[in-house]
Amino acid sequence: MNIGIVGGGQLGQMLAHAGQKIGHSFKFLVPPGECCVESLGQVVHSDFLDHRMLAEFARGIDVFTFEWENVPLAMLEALATFAPMRPAPSCARVAKDRIQEKKSFQDAGLRVQKFAAVSCQADLAAALEHVGVPAMLKTRGQGYDGKGQRRIVEKSHAALALAQLENVPCILEAFVPFDFEISLIAVRGKCGVQAAPNATPIATTIFYPPCRNQHINGILHQTTIPAEGVLPSVLQSTKAALQNMMETMDYEGVLCVEFFVMNTPDGQQLIANEMAPRVHNSGHWSIEGAVTSQFTNHILAITRQPLGSTTTHGKSVMINLVGVVPRVHGPIENVAVHVYGKSPRAGRKLGHITAVGENAQLLAERALNGY
Ligand code: AMP
């Protein structure tokens, strides 16, 4: 198939690597400037709202997907008139707005922290009254890697924080004194469609093991798989709720949800923080660490092929390479180094390493110290 990807960063790069191996071709819609998919297919550079360029991008495409949801919704909707967009633009709509996101979590039976919408300075007092302090004030849209958020420790500081976020629509949410953070990566696909075109599609949702994530300055630093310390019963009910949510959204593809894990005297709580309607940084380990990577499974789901196994090859550790281009000193067994080919800049994700096996943490550290 000809697959059109909106975005041209490392997620698009790894999606194309996976998809080319199973016979697909790729075309990318990328804003003007640098991208890292030039060698992987035709790249259409456009500011996303130029309809002539959208039609050019859409020519010959069988299915669209996106590797970045902070793009204009109208553009995703316009593209979906040319060929199916999977996941559908309505899924991006939910994920682009932190209030809608929290409501979807709640409707599916997932636990969320107290929150309130803040549209302007006049809303602040009531929101602070409901949520209390400490709290996080975050922009409703366009946030990623901890950008667009302020911690509020004293109520009197909230007005300044909102002004610093340029008085855009925000969400105020309770600060969660979590023990650790995890993400759950799910894939939902409709197989059986190609075998029997008139049959009702059978939807399947499968999960990778929970990933335990550590952030530095709001950016993912390390992911460890499987996440230790998550109670099986809590995990099971959370997965059931997530599956429920994906069914309601009629989601197709990979979805990642990040959770705060809190061990309380009343038991363990998983608090849904945010979702990414796409392949996710905390799933990069799956290239080497699972039978089928998140990238291959996303391609299988959006092309409506049966999904691949998410069984792992034991433990994995993934460490992001942020801000500096690493020097590779030599191959280390069971360690893979991925360098995306982006120009170095402080805080920019330039690559990652994955170590697999019982000694994954040790191997990952050895690989890094070699740099
Ligand atoms: P986010 O952009 O929502 O993923 O936030 C980035 C990081 O900031 C999270 O991974 C947490 O480490 C931290 N953070 C965000 N929201 C909260 C919260 N309500 N309570 C505690 N920590 C938070």
PDB file of N, CA and C and ligand atoms in Angstrom, residues 98 101-102 113-114 134-138 143-149 151 172-178 181 213-220 258-260 271 273-275 280, ligand 1:
ATOM      1  N   ARG A  98      -6.654  18.597  26.527  1.00  0.00           N
ATOM      2  CA  ARG A  98      -6.483  17.890  27.803  1.00  0.00           C
ATOM      3  C   ARG A  98      -7.794  17.722  28.573  1.00  0.00           C
ATOM      4  N   GLU A 101      -9.619  14.832  26.812  1.00  0.00           N
ATOM      5  CA  GLU A 101      -8.836  13.640  27.139  1.00  0.00           C
ATOM      6  C   GLU A 101      -9.232  13.098  28.514  1.00  0.00           C
ATOM      7  N   LYS A 102      -9.276  14.002  29.497  1.00  0.00           N
ATOM      8  CA  LYS A 102      -9.630  13.571  30.859  1.00  0.00           C
ATOM      9  C   LYS A 102     -11.055  13.030  30.887  1.00  0.00           C
ATOM     10  N   GLN A 113      -6.975  12.662  38.127  1.00  0.00           N
ATOM     11  CA  GLN A 113      -6.889  13.583  39.260  1.00  0.00           C
ATOM     12  C   GLN A 113      -7.953  14.667  39.101  1.00  0.00           C
ATOM     13  N   LYS A 114      -8.215  15.422  40.181  1.00  0.00           N
ATOM     14  CA  LYS A 114      -9.181  16.532  40.101  1.00  0.00           C
ATOM     15  C   LYS A 114      -8.710  17.522  39.051  1.00  0.00           C
ATOM     16  N   PRO A 134      -0.952  21.846  45.995  1.00  0.00           N
ATOM     17  CA  PRO A 134      -0.283  22.187  44.737  1.00  0.00           C
ATOM     18  C   PRO A 134      -1.055  21.663  43.530  1.00  0.00           C
ATOM     19  N   ALA A 135      -0.856  22.375  42.424  1.00  0.00           N
ATOM     20  CA  ALA A 135      -1.574  22.006  41.199  1.00  0.00           C
ATOM     21  C   ALA A 135      -0.678  22.260  39.997  1.00  0.00           C
ATOM     22  N   MET A 136      -1.084  21.734  38.858  1.00  0.00           N
ATOM     23  CA  MET A 136      -0.371  21.994  37.602  1.00  0.00           C
ATOM     24  C   MET A 136      -1.330  22.757  36.698  1.00  0.00           C
ATOM     25  N   LEU A 137      -0.844  23.866  36.151  1.00  0.00           N
ATOM     26  CA  LEU A 137      -1.612  24.606  35.148  1.00  0.00           C
ATOM     27  C   LEU A 137      -0.981  24.277  33.802  1.00  0.00           C
ATOM     28  N   LYS A 138      -1.780  23.714  32.894  1.00  0.00           N
ATOM     29  CA  LYS A 138      -1.235  23.279  31.600  1.00  0.00           C
ATOM     30  C   LYS A 138      -2.089  23.825  30.472  1.00  0.00           C
ATOM     31  N   GLY A 143       0.719  20.834  24.115  1.00  0.00           N
ATOM     32  CA  GLY A 143       1.749  20.537  25.119  1.00  0.00           C
ATOM     33  C   GLY A 143       2.452  19.224  24.816  1.00  0.00           C
ATOM     34  N   TYR A 144       3.741  19.159  25.033  1.00  0.00           N
ATOM     35  CA  TYR A 144       4.471  17.898  24.942  1.00  0.00           C
ATOM     36  C   TYR A 144       5.789  18.053  25.680  1.00  0.00           C
ATOM     37  N   ASP A 145       6.360  16.917  26.098  1.00  0.00           N
ATOM     38  CA  ASP A 145       7.641  16.920  26.820  1.00  0.00           C
ATOM     39  C   ASP A 145       7.666  17.978  27.927  1.00  0.00           C
ATOM     40  N   GLY A 146       6.557  18.107  28.638  1.00  0.00           N
ATOM     41  CA  GLY A 146       6.511  19.028  29.780  1.00  0.00           C
ATOM     42  C   GLY A 146       6.431  20.503  29.385  1.00  0.00           C
ATOM     43  N   LYS A 147       6.253  20.781  28.075  1.00  0.00           N
ATOM     44  CA  LYS A 147       6.164  22.194  27.656  1.00  0.00           C
ATOM     45  C   LYS A 147       4.742  22.701  27.920  1.00  0.00           C
ATOM     46  N   GLY A 148       4.610  24.016  28.137  1.00  0.00           N
ATOM     47  CA  GLY A 148       3.282  24.603  28.329  1.00  0.00           C
ATOM     48  C   GLY A 148       2.668  24.231  29.655  1.00  0.00           C
ATOM     49  N   GLN A 149       3.477  24.142  30.704  1.00  0.00           N
ATOM     50  CA  GLN A 149       2.883  23.875  32.015  1.00  0.00           C
ATOM     51  C   GLN A 149       3.661  24.560  33.133  1.00  0.00           C
ATOM     52  N   ARG A 151       3.883  24.729  37.590  1.00  0.00           N
ATOM     53  CA  ARG A 151       3.441  24.178  38.874  1.00  0.00           C
ATOM     54  C   ARG A 151       2.990  25.333  39.765  1.00  0.00           C
ATOM     55  N   LEU A 172      -6.451  23.195  34.904  1.00  0.00           N
ATOM     56  CA  LEU A 172      -5.777  23.161  36.207  1.00  0.00           C
ATOM     57  C   LEU A 172      -6.007  21.765  36.747  1.00  0.00           C
ATOM     58  N   GLU A 173      -4.926  21.056  37.066  1.00  0.00           N
ATOM     59  CA  GLU A 173      -5.115  19.706  37.606  1.00  0.00           C
ATOM     60  C   GLU A 173      -4.324  19.543  38.882  1.00  0.00           C
ATOM     61  N   ALA A 174      -4.841  18.700  39.772  1.00  0.00           N
ATOM     62  CA  ALA A 174      -4.177  18.486  41.056  1.00  0.00           C
ATOM     63  C   ALA A 174      -2.805  17.883  40.831  1.00  0.00           C
ATOM     64  N   PHE A 175      -1.831  18.317  41.585  1.00  0.00           N
ATOM     65  CA  PHE A 175      -0.496  17.719  41.528  1.00  0.00           C
ATOM     66  C   PHE A 175      -0.595  16.339  42.173  1.00  0.00           C
ATOM     67  N   VAL A 176      -0.059  15.329  41.504  1.00  0.00           N
ATOM     68  CA  VAL A 176      -0.160  13.952  41.993  1.00  0.00           C
ATOM     69  C   VAL A 176       1.182  13.540  42.617  1.00  0.00           C
ATOM     70  N   PRO A 177       1.204  13.255  43.913  1.00  0.00           N
ATOM     71  CA  PRO A 177       2.470  12.822  44.541  1.00  0.00           C
ATOM     72  C   PRO A 177       2.720  11.343  44.223  1.00  0.00           C
ATOM     73  N   PHE A 178       3.014  11.089  42.957  1.00  0.00           N
ATOM     74  CA  PHE A 178       3.088   9.684  42.499  1.00  0.00           C
ATOM     75  C   PHE A 178       4.366   8.999  42.967  1.00  0.00           C
ATOM     76  N   GLU A 181       6.057   6.512  37.328  1.00  0.00           N
ATOM     77  CA  GLU A 181       5.232   6.715  36.134  1.00  0.00           C
ATOM     78  C   GLU A 181       5.360   5.520  35.196  1.00  0.00           C
ATOM     79  N   ASN A 213       8.668   4.624  33.247  1.00  0.00           N
ATOM     80  CA  ASN A 213       9.329   5.767  32.605  1.00  0.00           C
ATOM     81  C   ASN A 213       9.918   6.731  33.619  1.00  0.00           C
ATOM     82  N   GLN A 214      11.145   7.187  33.325  1.00  0.00           N
ATOM     83  CA  GLN A 214      11.762   8.246  34.136  1.00  0.00           C
ATOM     84  C   GLN A 214      11.997   9.445  33.233  1.00  0.00           C
ATOM     85  N   HIS A 215      11.602  10.616  33.727  1.00  0.00           N
ATOM     86  CA  HIS A 215      11.778  11.844  32.946  1.00  0.00           C
ATOM     87  C   HIS A 215      12.873  12.704  33.566  1.00  0.00           C
ATOM     88  N   ILE A 216      13.563  13.447  32.724  1.00  0.00           N
ATOM     89  CA  ILE A 216      14.489  14.481  33.211  1.00  0.00           C
ATOM     90  C   ILE A 216      14.087  15.764  32.512  1.00  0.00           C
ATOM     91  N   ASN A 217      13.820  16.803  33.299  1.00  0.00           N
ATOM     92  CA  ASN A 217      13.347  18.087  32.750  1.00  0.00           C
ATOM     93  C   ASN A 217      12.137  17.910  31.836  1.00  0.00           C
ATOM     94  N   GLY A 218      11.218  17.018  32.212  1.00  0.00           N
ATOM     95  CA  GLY A 218       9.990  16.827  31.438  1.00  0.00           C
ATOM     96  C   GLY A 218      10.169  15.964  30.199  1.00  0.00           C
ATOM     97  N   ILE A 219      11.416  15.555  29.905  1.00  0.00           N
ATOM     98  CA  ILE A 219      11.658  14.735  28.700  1.00  0.00           C
ATOM     99  C   ILE A 219      11.949  13.304  29.140  1.00  0.00           C
ATOM    100  N   LEU A 220      11.363  12.344  28.438  1.00  0.00           N
ATOM    101  CA  LEU A 220      11.593  10.940  28.784  1.00  0.00           C
ATOM    102  C   LEU A 220      13.092  10.654  28.737  1.00  0.00           C
ATOM    103  N   GLU A 258      -0.227   7.476  29.390  1.00  0.00           N
ATOM    104  CA  GLU A 258       0.721   7.603  30.504  1.00  0.00           C
ATOM    105  C   GLU A 258      -0.046   7.698  31.822  1.00  0.00           C
ATOM    106  N   PHE A 259       0.466   6.981  32.811  1.00  0.00           N
ATOM    107  CA  PHE A 259      -0.197   6.932  34.122  1.00  0.00           C
ATOM    108  C   PHE A 259       0.778   7.296  35.237  1.00  0.00           C
ATOM    109  N   PHE A 260       0.221   7.923  36.290  1.00  0.00           N
ATOM    110  CA  PHE A 260       0.946   8.078  37.547  1.00  0.00           C
ATOM    111  C   PHE A 260       0.544   6.893  38.423  1.00  0.00           C
ATOM    112  N   ILE A 271      -3.393   6.596  37.837  1.00  0.00           N
ATOM    113  CA  ILE A 271      -4.098   7.826  37.463  1.00  0.00           C
ATOM    114  C   ILE A 271      -3.698   8.191  36.041  1.00  0.00           C
ATOM    115  N   ASN A 273      -2.834  10.172  33.005  1.00  0.00           N
ATOM    116  CA  ASN A 273      -2.362  11.557  32.844  1.00  0.00           C
ATOM    117  C   ASN A 273      -2.625  12.072  31.438  1.00  0.00           C
ATOM    118  N   GLU A 274      -2.086  11.373  30.434  1.00  0.00           N
ATOM    119  CA  GLU A 274      -2.356  11.840  29.064  1.00  0.00           C
ATOM    120  C   GLU A 274      -2.219  10.708  28.068  1.00  0.00           C
ATOM    121  N   MET A 275      -2.781  10.942  26.878  1.00  0.00           N
ATOM    122  CA  MET A 275      -2.679   9.920  25.829  1.00  0.00           C
ATOM    123  C   MET A 275      -1.942  10.497  24.620  1.00  0.00           C
ATOM    124  N   HIS A 280       4.802   5.770  20.352  1.00  0.00           N
ATOM    125  CA  HIS A 280       5.288   6.618  21.447  1.00  0.00           C
ATOM    126  C   HIS A 280       6.725   6.282  21.816  1.00  0.00           C
TER     127      HIS A 280
HETATM  128  P1  AMP B   1       2.733  15.822  30.731  1.00  0.00           P
HETATM  129  O1  AMP B   1       3.098  16.809  29.661  1.00  0.00           O
HETATM  130  O2  AMP B   1       1.347  15.969  31.231  1.00  0.00           O
HETATM  131  O3  AMP B   1       3.084  14.402  30.352  1.00  0.00           O
HETATM  132  O4  AMP B   1       3.718  16.155  31.957  1.00  0.00           O
HETATM  133  C1  AMP B   1       5.126  15.960  31.899  1.00  0.00           C
HETATM  134  C2  AMP B   1       5.640  15.428  33.212  1.00  0.00           C
HETATM  135  O5  AMP B   1       5.386  16.403  34.265  1.00  0.00           O
HETATM  136  C3  AMP B   1       4.946  14.154  33.696  1.00  0.00           C
HETATM  137  O6  AMP B   1       5.510  13.010  33.112  1.00  0.00           O
HETATM  138  C4  AMP B   1       5.154  14.254  35.202  1.00  0.00           C
HETATM  139  O7  AMP B   1       6.462  13.826  35.554  1.00  0.00           O
HETATM  140  C5  AMP B   1       4.997  15.736  35.473  1.00  0.00           C
HETATM  141  N1  AMP B   1       3.583  16.050  35.768  1.00  0.00           N
HETATM  142  C6  AMP B   1       2.656  16.461  34.883  1.00  0.00           C
HETATM  143  N2  AMP B   1       1.445  16.608  35.454  1.00  0.00           N
HETATM  144  C7  AMP B   1       1.590  16.299  36.750  1.00  0.00           C
HETATM  145  C8  AMP B   1       0.705  16.234  37.870  1.00  0.00           C
HETATM  146  N3  AMP B   1      -0.585  16.580  37.776  1.00  0.00           N
HETATM  147  N4  AMP B   1       1.213  15.825  39.054  1.00  0.00           N
HETATM  148  C9  AMP B   1       2.517  15.503  39.182  1.00  0.00           C
HETATM  149  N5  AMP B   1       3.410  15.542  38.174  1.00  0.00           N
HETATM  150  C10 AMP B   1       2.971  15.924  36.965  1.00  0.00           C
END
